[in-house]
Coordinates of C-alpha atoms and ligand atoms in Angstrom, one line a residue:
Chain A
M8 CA -10.8 28.5 -29.9
S9 CA -7.9 30.3 -30.8
D10 CA -4.6 28.2 -31.1
A11 CA -3.2 29.0 -27.5
M12 CA -7.3 28.2 -25.7
I13 CA -6.3 24.7 -27.7
I14 CA -2.8 23.7 -26.8
V15 CA -3.3 25.4 -23.4
L16 CA -6.7 22.4 -23.4
T17 CA -4.6 19.8 -24.9
A18 CA -1.9 19.7 -22.3
G19 CA -3.9 21.1 -19.5
L20 CA -6.1 17.8 -20.3
T21 CA -3.2 15.7 -20.5
A22 CA -1.8 16.7 -17.5
T23 CA -5.3 16.3 -15.8
A24 CA -5.3 12.3 -17.4
L25 CA -1.7 11.6 -16.2
A26 CA -2.1 13.5 -13.3
L27 CA -4.5 11.7 -11.4
L28 CA -2.4 8.8 -11.8
G29 CA 0.8 9.5 -11.1
P30 CA 0.2 10.0 -7.7
F31 CA 0.1 6.7 -7.5
L32 CA 3.4 5.3 -9.3
V33 CA 5.1 7.6 -6.8
L34 CA 3.5 5.6 -4.0
R35 CA 4.2 2.7 -5.5
R36 CA 7.8 3.5 -6.2
V37 CA 7.3 3.2 -10.0
A38 CA 7.9 6.3 -11.2
L39 CA 9.4 5.5 -14.2
M40 CA 6.6 3.4 -15.1
G41 CA 6.5 6.5 -18.4
D42 CA 9.9 6.3 -19.4
A43 CA 9.2 2.6 -19.4
V44 CA 6.4 2.9 -21.8
S45 CA 8.4 5.8 -24.0
H46 CA 10.8 2.9 -24.8
A47 CA 9.2 0.3 -25.3
V48 CA 5.7 1.0 -27.7
L49 CA 9.0 0.7 -30.3
P50 CA 9.2 -2.7 -31.6
G51 CA 5.1 -2.0 -30.8
I52 CA 5.4 0.5 -34.1
V53 CA 7.7 -2.1 -36.5
A54 CA 5.1 -5.0 -35.7
A55 CA 2.2 -2.4 -36.6
F56 CA 4.2 -1.5 -40.0
L57 CA 5.2 -5.0 -40.3
V58 CA 2.1 -7.1 -39.8
F59 CA -0.2 -4.0 -42.5
Q60 CA 3.0 -2.4 -44.7
T61 CA 1.3 1.2 -42.7
R62 CA 2.3 4.2 -40.3
A63 CA -0.8 5.2 -40.4
P64 CA -1.7 6.7 -37.0
L65 CA -3.8 4.9 -35.8
V66 CA -2.3 1.4 -36.6
V67 CA 0.7 2.1 -35.0
I68 CA -1.1 3.8 -31.6
L69 CA -2.3 -0.1 -32.0
G70 CA 1.1 -1.1 -32.0
A71 CA 2.6 0.7 -29.3
A72 CA 0.0 0.6 -27.1
A73 CA -0.3 -3.0 -27.3
F74 CA 4.1 -3.5 -26.5
A75 CA 3.1 0.0 -24.0
L76 CA 0.5 -2.8 -22.5
I77 CA 3.2 -5.3 -22.0
C78 CA 6.0 -3.8 -20.7
V79 CA 4.0 -2.5 -18.0
L80 CA 2.2 -5.7 -16.8
A81 CA 5.7 -7.2 -17.5
I82 CA 7.1 -5.4 -15.2
E83 CA 4.0 -5.5 -12.8
A84 CA 4.9 -9.4 -12.7
L85 CA 8.7 -9.7 -12.2
R86 CA 7.6 -7.6 -9.2
G87 CA 5.3 -10.3 -8.0
T88 CA 7.4 -12.7 -8.3
G89 CA 9.4 -11.1 -4.9
L90 CA 12.9 -11.7 -6.6
V91 CA 12.7 -7.9 -8.2
A92 CA 13.0 -4.6 -6.7
S93 CA 10.8 -1.7 -8.1
D94 CA 13.0 0.0 -9.9
A95 CA 15.6 -3.0 -10.9
A96 CA 12.2 -4.3 -12.4
I97 CA 11.9 -1.1 -14.6
G98 CA 15.4 -1.8 -15.4
L99 CA 15.3 -4.8 -17.4
V100 CA 11.5 -4.9 -18.8
F101 CA 12.1 -1.9 -20.6
P102 CA 15.4 -1.7 -22.8
A103 CA 15.2 -5.9 -24.1
L104 CA 11.6 -4.8 -25.6
F105 CA 13.6 -1.1 -26.9
A106 CA 16.5 -3.5 -27.9
L107 CA 13.5 -5.0 -30.3
G108 CA 12.5 -2.9 -31.3
V109 CA 16.4 -1.4 -32.5
L110 CA 17.2 -5.4 -33.7
G111 CA 13.6 -5.4 -35.7
I112 CA 14.2 -1.6 -36.9
H113 CA 17.6 -2.9 -38.3
R114 CA 16.3 -6.1 -40.1
Y115 CA 13.0 -5.2 -41.4
A116 CA 12.7 -1.7 -42.4
A117 CA 16.6 -0.2 -43.0
N118 CA 15.3 1.8 -45.5
I119 CA 12.7 3.6 -45.0
H120 CA 11.9 5.9 -42.4
L121 CA 10.5 4.3 -38.9
D122 CA 12.0 5.7 -35.6
L123 CA 9.7 7.3 -32.6
D124 CA 9.7 10.9 -33.2
S125 CA 8.4 10.4 -36.9
T126 CA 5.6 8.3 -36.3
I127 CA 4.5 8.3 -32.4
Y128 CA 5.2 10.7 -30.9
G129 CA 3.6 14.3 -31.7
E130 CA 4.1 17.9 -31.1
I131 CA 2.4 20.3 -29.1
A132 CA 2.2 22.5 -31.2
F133 CA 0.2 21.4 -34.2
A134 CA -2.5 20.6 -32.1
P135 CA -4.7 23.1 -33.3
F136 CA -3.7 21.7 -36.9
R137 CA -5.3 18.6 -36.2
T138 CA -9.3 18.5 -36.0
L139 CA -12.1 15.7 -37.0
D140 CA -14.9 16.0 -38.7
L141 CA -17.6 15.4 -35.7
G142 CA -20.6 15.1 -37.6
G143 CA -20.6 18.3 -39.4
V144 CA -18.8 19.3 -35.6
E145 CA -14.5 20.2 -36.5
V146 CA -13.0 19.8 -33.3
V147 CA -9.0 19.4 -32.3
R148 CA -7.7 15.8 -32.5
S149 CA -6.1 16.0 -29.5
V150 CA -9.2 17.7 -27.1
L151 CA -11.2 15.7 -27.9
I152 CA -9.6 11.9 -27.1
M153 CA -7.5 13.7 -24.2
G154 CA -10.6 14.9 -22.7
V155 CA -11.9 11.7 -23.0
V156 CA -8.9 9.7 -21.3
A157 CA -8.7 12.4 -18.5
A158 CA -12.8 11.5 -18.1
V159 CA -12.2 7.8 -18.1
N160 CA -9.5 8.6 -15.6
L161 CA -11.6 9.9 -13.6
G162 CA -13.9 7.7 -13.6
L163 CA -11.8 4.8 -12.3
I164 CA -9.8 6.4 -9.8
T165 CA -13.2 7.6 -8.3
L166 CA -14.5 3.7 -8.6
L167 CA -11.6 2.0 -7.6
W168 CA -10.6 5.1 -4.0
K169 CA -9.8 2.9 -1.6
E170 CA -9.6 -0.5 -3.6
L171 CA -6.0 1.8 -5.1
K172 CA -6.4 3.3 -1.3
V173 CA -5.5 -0.1 0.2
T174 CA -3.3 -2.2 -2.4
S175 CA -0.8 0.7 -2.4
F176 CA -0.8 0.9 1.6
D177 CA -0.6 -1.9 2.4
P178 CA -0.8 -4.9 0.3
D179 CA -0.3 -7.0 2.5
F180 CA -4.2 -6.7 4.5
A181 CA -5.7 -5.8 1.5
R182 CA -4.9 -9.0 0.1
S183 CA -6.5 -10.1 3.7
I184 CA -9.3 -9.0 2.9
R185 CA -10.2 -10.4 -0.7
F186 CA -9.3 -6.2 -2.6
S187 CA -6.3 -8.1 -4.9
P188 CA -3.4 -5.7 -5.4
T189 CA -2.6 -8.0 -7.9
V190 CA -5.7 -7.0 -9.7
V191 CA -5.6 -3.3 -8.7
A192 CA -1.7 -3.3 -10.5
R193 CA -3.1 -4.4 -13.8
L194 CA -6.2 -1.8 -13.6
L195 CA -4.2 0.8 -13.1
L196 CA -0.8 0.1 -15.7
I197 CA -3.2 -0.8 -17.8
A198 CA -4.9 2.9 -17.7
V199 CA -1.3 4.7 -17.0
A200 CA -0.6 2.8 -20.4
V201 CA -2.7 3.6 -22.5
T202 CA -2.8 7.2 -21.4
A203 CA 0.7 7.3 -21.9
V204 CA 0.2 6.2 -25.3
T205 CA -2.0 8.0 -26.9
A206 CA -0.3 11.5 -25.0
F207 CA 2.6 10.5 -26.5
E208 CA 0.5 11.1 -29.7
S209 CA -1.0 14.2 -28.4
V210 CA 2.2 16.3 -27.2
G211 CA 5.3 14.0 -27.9
A212 CA 7.4 12.0 -25.4
I213 CA 9.0 14.9 -23.3
L214 CA 5.9 15.8 -21.6
V215 CA 3.8 13.1 -20.6
V216 CA 7.0 11.8 -18.6
A217 CA 7.0 14.7 -16.6
L218 CA 3.9 14.9 -15.9
L219 CA 3.1 11.6 -15.1
I220 CA 5.2 12.4 -12.2
V221 CA 7.1 15.4 -11.6
P222 CA 3.3 17.0 -11.2
A223 CA 2.5 13.7 -8.2
A224 CA 6.2 14.2 -6.8
A225 CA 5.7 17.9 -6.0
A226 CA 1.7 17.2 -4.2
Y227 CA 3.8 14.9 -1.9
L228 CA 5.6 16.6 -0.3
M229 CA 2.5 19.8 0.3
T230 CA -0.1 17.5 2.0
D231 CA -0.8 13.9 4.3
R232 CA -4.1 13.6 2.6
L233 CA -4.0 11.0 -0.3
V234 CA -7.0 13.0 -2.0
A235 CA -5.3 16.4 -1.9
M236 CA -2.2 15.3 -3.1
V237 CA -4.3 14.0 -6.4
A238 CA -5.8 17.2 -6.5
I239 CA -2.9 19.0 -6.0
A240 CA -0.7 17.1 -8.5
V241 CA -3.9 18.2 -10.8
A242 CA -3.4 21.3 -10.1
I243 CA -0.2 21.7 -11.4
G244 CA -0.2 20.1 -14.3
W245 CA -2.6 23.0 -15.2
V246 CA -0.5 25.4 -13.8
S247 CA 2.8 24.3 -16.4
S248 CA 0.1 24.2 -18.9
V249 CA -0.7 27.9 -18.8
V250 CA 2.7 29.3 -16.9
G251 CA 4.8 26.6 -19.7
Y252 CA 3.2 28.2 -23.2
A253 CA 3.3 31.7 -21.8
G254 CA 6.4 31.9 -21.5
A255 CA 7.9 29.4 -24.4
V256 CA 5.4 32.0 -27.1
E257 CA 7.5 34.7 -24.5
V258 CA 11.2 33.4 -25.5
D259 CA 9.6 32.0 -28.3
A260 CA 11.2 28.5 -27.7
S261 CA 10.0 24.3 -27.8
I262 CA 6.8 24.3 -26.0
A263 CA 6.8 21.5 -24.9
G264 CA 10.0 21.9 -22.7
A265 CA 8.7 24.9 -21.6
M266 CA 5.5 23.1 -20.2
G267 CA 8.0 20.3 -18.5
L268 CA 10.9 22.8 -16.8
T269 CA 7.6 24.6 -15.4
A270 CA 6.5 22.2 -14.1
A271 CA 9.7 20.9 -12.4
V272 CA 10.6 24.4 -10.7
I273 CA 7.3 23.7 -9.0
F274 CA 8.6 20.9 -7.9
G275 CA 11.8 22.7 -6.7
I276 CA 9.7 25.7 -5.1
A277 CA 8.0 22.8 -3.8
L278 CA 11.1 21.4 -2.2
L279 CA 11.9 24.0 -0.7
A280 CA 9.1 26.6 0.4
S281 CA 6.2 23.6 0.9
P282 CA 4.3 25.2 4.4
R283 CA 4.6 21.3 5.5
H284 CA 7.8 19.1 4.7
G285 CA 9.5 22.1 2.3
L286 CA 13.6 23.0 3.1
I287 CA 12.3 25.9 4.6
A288 CA 9.5 25.7 6.3
R289 CA 11.1 23.0 8.5
A290 CA 14.2 25.4 9.2
V291 CA 11.9 27.7 10.7
R292 CA 10.4 25.4 12.7
R293 CA 13.1 24.0 13.7
A294 CA 14.3 27.8 14.5
R295 CA 11.4 28.8 16.2
T296 CA 10.8 25.5 18.6
R297 CA 14.1 26.2 19.0
R298 CA 14.0 29.8 20.3
A299 CA 10.8 29.0 22.6
V300 CA 11.8 25.8 24.4
E301 CA 14.9 27.8 25.3
R302 CA 12.3 31.2 26.4
A303 CA 10.6 28.9 28.5
L304 CA 13.7 26.5 29.8
A305 CA 15.3 29.6 31.0
E306 CA 11.7 31.5 32.6
E307 CA 11.7 27.8 34.5
R308 CA 15.2 28.0 35.8
G309 CA 14.5 32.0 36.7
A310 CA 11.7 30.7 38.9
Q311 CA 13.2 28.4 40.5
G312 CA 15.8 30.1 40.5
A313 CA 13.2 33.2 42.6
G314 CA 12.4 30.4 44.3
A315 CA 15.6 29.4 46.4
Chain B
M30 CA -15.6 -19.6 31.6
A31 CA -15.9 -22.3 29.7
P32 CA -14.3 -22.1 26.5
A33 CA -16.9 -24.1 24.2
L34 CA -14.1 -27.1 23.1
D35 CA -17.5 -28.5 19.7
I36 CA -16.3 -26.1 17.0
P37 CA -13.4 -24.4 18.1
A38 CA -12.5 -21.0 16.0
L39 CA -9.3 -22.5 15.0
E40 CA -7.3 -25.8 15.0
V41 CA -4.5 -26.7 13.2
A42 CA -3.7 -30.7 12.5
H43 CA -0.3 -31.9 11.8
L44 CA 1.7 -28.4 10.5
T45 CA 4.7 -28.4 8.6
V46 CA 6.0 -25.3 7.8
S47 CA 9.6 -24.6 6.1
Y48 CA 11.5 -22.3 5.4
G49 CA 14.3 -23.8 3.0
S50 CA 15.2 -27.3 4.2
T51 CA 14.8 -26.0 7.8
P52 CA 11.4 -27.4 9.8
A53 CA 9.9 -23.7 11.5
L54 CA 7.5 -26.1 12.6
W55 CA 6.9 -30.1 13.0
D56 CA 3.8 -32.1 12.9
V57 CA 1.9 -29.6 15.1
D58 CA -1.5 -30.5 16.7
A59 CA -3.2 -27.1 18.5
T60 CA -6.5 -26.3 19.5
F61 CA -8.4 -23.1 20.2
P62 CA -11.5 -22.6 21.4
S63 CA -14.1 -20.6 20.1
G64 CA -15.5 -17.5 22.7
A65 CA -11.7 -17.6 24.4
M66 CA -8.5 -15.9 25.0
S67 CA -5.9 -18.1 23.6
A68 CA -2.7 -17.4 23.8
I69 CA 0.4 -19.2 21.5
V70 CA 3.6 -18.8 24.3
G71 CA 7.7 -19.8 23.2
P72 CA 10.7 -18.3 22.9
N73 CA 12.6 -16.7 20.0
G74 CA 11.7 -18.8 16.7
S75 CA 9.6 -21.1 18.4
G76 CA 7.3 -20.6 15.0
K77 CA 5.3 -18.9 16.9
S78 CA 4.3 -16.1 13.7
T79 CA 4.9 -19.2 11.3
L80 CA 1.9 -21.0 13.1
I81 CA -0.3 -17.9 12.9
A82 CA 0.5 -16.9 8.7
A83 CA 0.9 -20.8 8.0
A84 CA -2.9 -21.0 9.2
L85 CA -4.0 -18.3 7.8
G86 CA -3.2 -19.6 4.4
L87 CA -0.2 -16.9 4.2
V88 CA 2.2 -18.5 4.5
P89 CA 2.7 -22.6 3.1
S90 CA 2.5 -25.0 4.4
D91 CA 4.7 -28.2 3.9
S92 CA 2.0 -30.4 5.1
G93 CA -1.4 -30.5 7.4
R94 CA -3.9 -28.7 7.0
S95 CA -5.7 -25.8 8.8
T96 CA -9.9 -24.2 9.7
I97 CA -11.3 -21.7 11.5
F98 CA -14.5 -22.2 12.6
G99 CA -14.7 -25.4 10.9
R100 CA -14.2 -24.8 7.1
P101 CA -11.1 -24.8 6.0
A102 CA -9.0 -21.1 6.6
K103 CA -9.4 -19.4 2.6
E104 CA -12.9 -20.0 2.6
A105 CA -13.3 -18.3 6.0
M106 CA -11.0 -15.7 5.5
R107 CA -13.4 -13.0 6.1
R108 CA -14.0 -13.7 9.7
V109 CA -10.8 -13.1 10.8
A110 CA -9.0 -9.9 11.1
Y111 CA -5.6 -10.1 11.8
V112 CA -3.3 -7.8 13.1
P113 CA 1.1 -9.7 12.1
Q114 CA 3.4 -8.8 13.8
R115 CA 5.4 -5.9 12.5
E116 CA 3.7 -4.0 10.4
S117 CA 5.6 -3.9 6.4
V118 CA 3.2 -0.7 5.4
D119 CA 5.7 2.6 4.1
W120 CA 4.9 4.9 7.1
D121 CA 6.0 8.2 5.0
F122 CA 1.9 6.8 3.3
P123 CA 0.3 10.2 2.9
I124 CA -2.9 9.0 4.9
T125 CA -4.2 9.3 8.2
V126 CA -4.9 7.5 11.6
R127 CA -8.1 7.4 10.4
E128 CA -7.7 6.6 6.9
V129 CA -5.7 3.4 8.3
V130 CA -8.3 2.2 10.6
E131 CA -12.0 3.1 8.0
M132 CA -9.4 0.3 6.4
G133 CA -11.6 -2.6 8.3
R134 CA -14.5 -1.9 7.0
Y135 CA -13.5 -2.0 3.8
A136 CA -14.5 -5.9 3.4
E137 CA -17.9 -5.4 4.3
A138 CA -18.1 -2.0 1.7
G139 CA -17.5 -4.9 -0.7
W140 CA -15.6 -3.0 -4.0
L141 CA -15.8 -0.4 -5.4
R142 CA -18.8 0.9 -3.3
R143 CA -18.1 3.6 0.2
I144 CA -18.3 2.8 3.2
S145 CA -21.2 4.1 5.2
R146 CA -22.9 5.8 7.9
S147 CA -22.8 2.8 10.2
D148 CA -19.2 1.9 9.7
R149 CA -18.5 4.9 10.3
A150 CA -20.0 4.9 13.7
I151 CA -18.2 1.9 13.7
V152 CA -14.5 3.0 12.9
D153 CA -15.4 6.3 16.0
G154 CA -15.7 3.5 18.8
A155 CA -12.7 1.2 17.5
I156 CA -9.9 4.7 17.4
E157 CA -12.0 5.4 20.5
R158 CA -11.5 2.2 21.8
V159 CA -8.1 2.2 21.5
G160 CA -7.4 5.9 23.3
M161 CA -6.5 7.6 19.6
A162 CA -9.3 9.3 18.4
P163 CA -7.3 12.8 19.5
Y164 CA -5.1 11.5 17.4
S165 CA -7.2 10.6 14.5
R166 CA -6.5 12.9 11.3
R167 CA -2.8 12.7 11.6
Q168 CA -0.2 10.7 9.2
I169 CA -0.3 7.7 10.2
G170 CA 4.2 8.1 10.2
Q171 CA 4.3 10.6 12.9
L172 CA 3.0 8.3 15.5
S173 CA 5.3 6.9 18.1
G174 CA 5.5 2.5 17.9
G175 CA 2.8 2.1 20.5
Q176 CA 0.6 4.1 18.9
R177 CA 0.9 3.4 16.0
Q178 CA 0.7 -0.7 17.2
R179 CA -3.2 1.1 18.9
V180 CA -4.2 2.2 15.0
F181 CA -3.1 -1.8 13.5
I182 CA -5.6 -2.5 16.4
A183 CA -7.9 -0.4 16.0
R184 CA -8.7 -1.8 12.7
A185 CA -8.7 -5.1 13.8
L186 CA -11.3 -3.8 15.9
A187 CA -13.3 -2.3 13.0
Q188 CA -13.1 -5.9 11.7
E189 CA -15.7 -7.3 13.7
A190 CA -15.0 -10.3 13.0
D191 CA -15.5 -13.3 15.3
L192 CA -11.5 -14.7 16.0
L193 CA -9.4 -11.9 16.9
V194 CA -5.7 -13.1 16.0
F195 CA -2.9 -10.9 17.1
D196 CA 0.8 -11.3 17.0
E197 CA 2.2 -10.0 20.2
P198 CA 0.1 -6.8 20.0
F199 CA 1.2 -4.7 22.8
A200 CA 5.1 -5.0 21.3
G201 CA 6.0 -2.1 22.0
V202 CA 2.7 -0.5 24.0
D203 CA 2.5 0.9 27.3
A204 CA 1.4 -0.8 30.7
R205 CA -1.9 1.2 31.2
T206 CA -2.8 0.8 27.4
E207 CA -1.9 -2.3 27.6
A208 CA -3.9 -3.1 30.2
A209 CA -7.1 -1.4 29.2
L210 CA -6.7 -3.6 26.1
L211 CA -7.1 -6.2 27.3
S212 CA -9.4 -6.1 29.1
L213 CA -11.2 -4.9 26.3
L214 CA -10.4 -8.2 24.3
A215 CA -11.4 -10.1 27.4
Q216 CA -15.1 -7.8 26.8
L217 CA -15.4 -8.7 23.7
R218 CA -14.9 -12.3 24.0
D219 CA -17.4 -12.5 27.2
R220 CA -20.2 -9.9 25.9
E221 CA -19.8 -10.5 22.4
G222 CA -18.8 -14.5 22.5
R223 CA -15.4 -13.3 19.9
S224 CA -12.0 -15.4 19.8
V225 CA -8.6 -14.7 20.3
V226 CA -5.4 -16.1 19.7
M227 CA -2.6 -13.6 20.4
V228 CA 1.7 -14.6 20.8
H229 CA 2.2 -12.6 23.9
H230 CA 5.8 -13.4 26.0
D231 CA 4.7 -12.1 29.5
L232 CA 3.9 -14.9 31.2
Q233 CA 2.4 -12.8 34.1
T234 CA -0.3 -11.9 31.4
V235 CA -1.1 -14.6 29.9
R236 CA -1.7 -17.2 33.5
S237 CA -3.9 -14.1 34.4
M238 CA -6.6 -12.8 32.0
V239 CA -6.0 -16.4 29.2
D240 CA -7.8 -18.8 29.2
W241 CA -6.0 -21.1 26.8
V242 CA -2.2 -22.0 25.8
L243 CA -0.6 -23.5 23.3
L244 CA 3.2 -23.7 24.0
L245 CA 5.2 -24.2 20.9
N246 CA 8.9 -24.9 19.9
V247 CA 9.1 -26.0 17.0
R248 CA 6.8 -29.0 18.3
A249 CA 4.1 -28.4 19.9
I250 CA 5.0 -28.8 23.7
A251 CA 1.3 -28.5 25.3
C252 CA -2.2 -27.4 24.2
G253 CA -5.1 -27.0 26.9
P254 CA -6.3 -24.7 29.5
V255 CA -3.5 -22.5 30.8
A256 CA -4.3 -23.6 34.7
S257 CA -2.9 -27.4 33.7
T258 CA -0.7 -26.8 31.3
M259 CA 1.4 -23.7 32.2
T260 CA 3.4 -26.0 34.2
P261 CA 6.7 -25.8 35.1
D262 CA 7.9 -28.7 34.3
N263 CA 5.5 -28.0 31.0
L264 CA 7.7 -24.3 31.0
R265 CA 11.2 -25.9 30.8
R266 CA 10.4 -28.3 28.3
V267 CA 9.5 -24.5 26.0
Y268 CA 12.0 -23.2 27.1
G269 CA 15.4 -25.6 27.4
A270 CA 16.8 -25.3 30.5
A271 CA 16.8 -21.0 30.5
D272 CA 15.0 -19.6 33.9
I273 CA 10.8 -19.2 32.9
G274 CA 10.4 -16.7 34.6
A275 CA 12.2 -14.9 32.1
P276 CA 9.6 -13.3 29.2
A277 CA 11.9 -14.0 26.7
A278 CA 14.6 -16.6 26.6
E279 CA 16.4 -15.8 24.4
G280 CA 18.5 -18.3 21.9
A281 CA 17.5 -20.9 24.2
A282 CA 18.9 -24.3 23.5
W283 CA 16.2 -27.1 22.1
V284 CA 16.3 -30.0 19.6
P285 CA 13.8 -30.2 17.6
Ligands
ATP10 N1 11.0 -15.6 5.7 C1 12.2 -16.6 6.5 N2 12.8 -17.1 5.9 C2 13.6 -18.2 6.6 N3 13.0 -18.6 7.5 C3 12.3 -17.7 8.4 C4 11.9 -16.8 7.9 N4 10.6 -16.5 8.6 C5 11.2 -17.5 10.0 N5 12.2 -17.7 9.6 C6 12.2 -18.6 10.3 O1 11.6 -19.2 11.0 C7 11.5 -19.6 12.2 C8 10.6 -19.8 13.4 O2 10.2 -17.8 12.9 P1 8.3 -17.3 13.6 O3 8.9 -15.9 13.4 O4 7.6 -17.8 13.4 O5 9.5 -17.0 15.1 P2 8.6 -17.0 16.3 O6 8.1 -17.6 17.4 O7 8.0 -15.9 16.2 O8 9.8 -15.5 16.9 P3 9.4 -14.4 18.1 O9 9.4 -14.3 19.1 O10 11.1 -13.6 17.7 O11 8.6 -13.3 17.0 C9 12.5 -19.2 13.1 O12 14.6 -20.2 13.2 C10 13.2 -18.2 11.8 O13 14.4 -18.0 11.7
MG11 MG1 7.2 -14.1 16.0

């Protein structure tokens, strides 16, 4: 495999894993979950270092994942009290955890280099160089990991499809038929936390935060069907990966930056030009309808005038 | 028809519910027979919605108990289909009318399993019955208020529950559709022995279509067969001194 293919494949699989979950976050109005997790993992890295005195990737990932889970479950618990709105719950939890991490670094790790960029946030450009030996076969680490995570997420939302649909759309009804919205929300958020942390490690934070929400938000403008929304989000993730990579090579820029920006541009295009809810389509439709109505009214009046 | 009183569809005993320190329901005893169409009648704020929610265990009560077909409400909820007064759903959600009605079959299908072919037939039937078949592929938010209400009634019908609990099901529904849905409910009662409990403000309809009525104004004023319960005297006690001909005695004075 060429380096280009490895990078695009890594990005595409990461985008798939994220875009399978993103639509549910957008619909549940907790779109900033990804940003929250990206900050909340800091104390996990400090804790891992304190306990194991190492910055080895596996230890760091486990520490980060633990705090990612604490973050998403605490946000959901706050929301569940009914006293704190979704956006406020997110805004309350992750700064607290981030602050805890900053305190921890200051207190225990001031003289060593411990920060998010050097520990957990990966760089997609290095993906081709990080390989694993699987029984004699050399596989690219990020492709393997993100492939597995994407497959698990696909299995999860396929299995829990109707549960996710009913608890996202009508939690009160779901509760009345014993489809616990709390249980479903927790499963979804655990998947989000695990996916985000593994993806941070493979491709870096910006790309994760972007690919979790931007494709889902663009897909939301393009369809009235949940299944189509998820499929379109995945497709947008792949297009962003391919086009973003090509663009980055072309102008010799950051690959993750270019992919994230491509996703944002696709969202912009959807906002303007989506055949269903786009601003242009809406304006055209309204103008066309108005002309048709005017014509019909004129004809009707003409007919009445002739009849009188 | 003569409602069977042996095992009531829904029964509350000494039910007291308060929001904060003011009671919304005070020591309410009421029985709704099975195989009958029952109504709960009372002015705005008299506790009708609260009674339903508390009886189904959706709102905590301060004291008292409630049974559904003789079992504690928590255990018997699977036999109940409930349409609340106002749906608190996201109307922009990417979901069609048909998909909403399909949710009525989810409990039957169970966790992780898809709904079956026979479930689909039941869903089609329910959509047909409320006259929403031409709209079944529409996104839920692209409907009028009355049409939305009909979708949620269809979802309750699709649940094929033994007890249908409707909180003002016909608010916003046009008169012709209301009459059609009422006769459908009467059919379900007569042919399949289903029980219906609904909040309804139109006393005329209650008199002509309903078997059994609870007059409620924080306290249970009277509960029994329509003919012997909806007396002018009882209605005056429920609605206060206001004109009892008016469907909703807004702001009627009452003393808890
Ligand atoms: N969530 C709440 N918090 C505080 N008070 C409430 C709440 N819900 C209802 N109430 C109060 O409880 C009383 C009963 O309300 P409820 O909704 O049961 O009335 P209702 O009979 O259904 O009225 P309507 O005919 O308007 O639907 C009212 O006085 C209302 O103000
Ligand atoms: Mg009410």
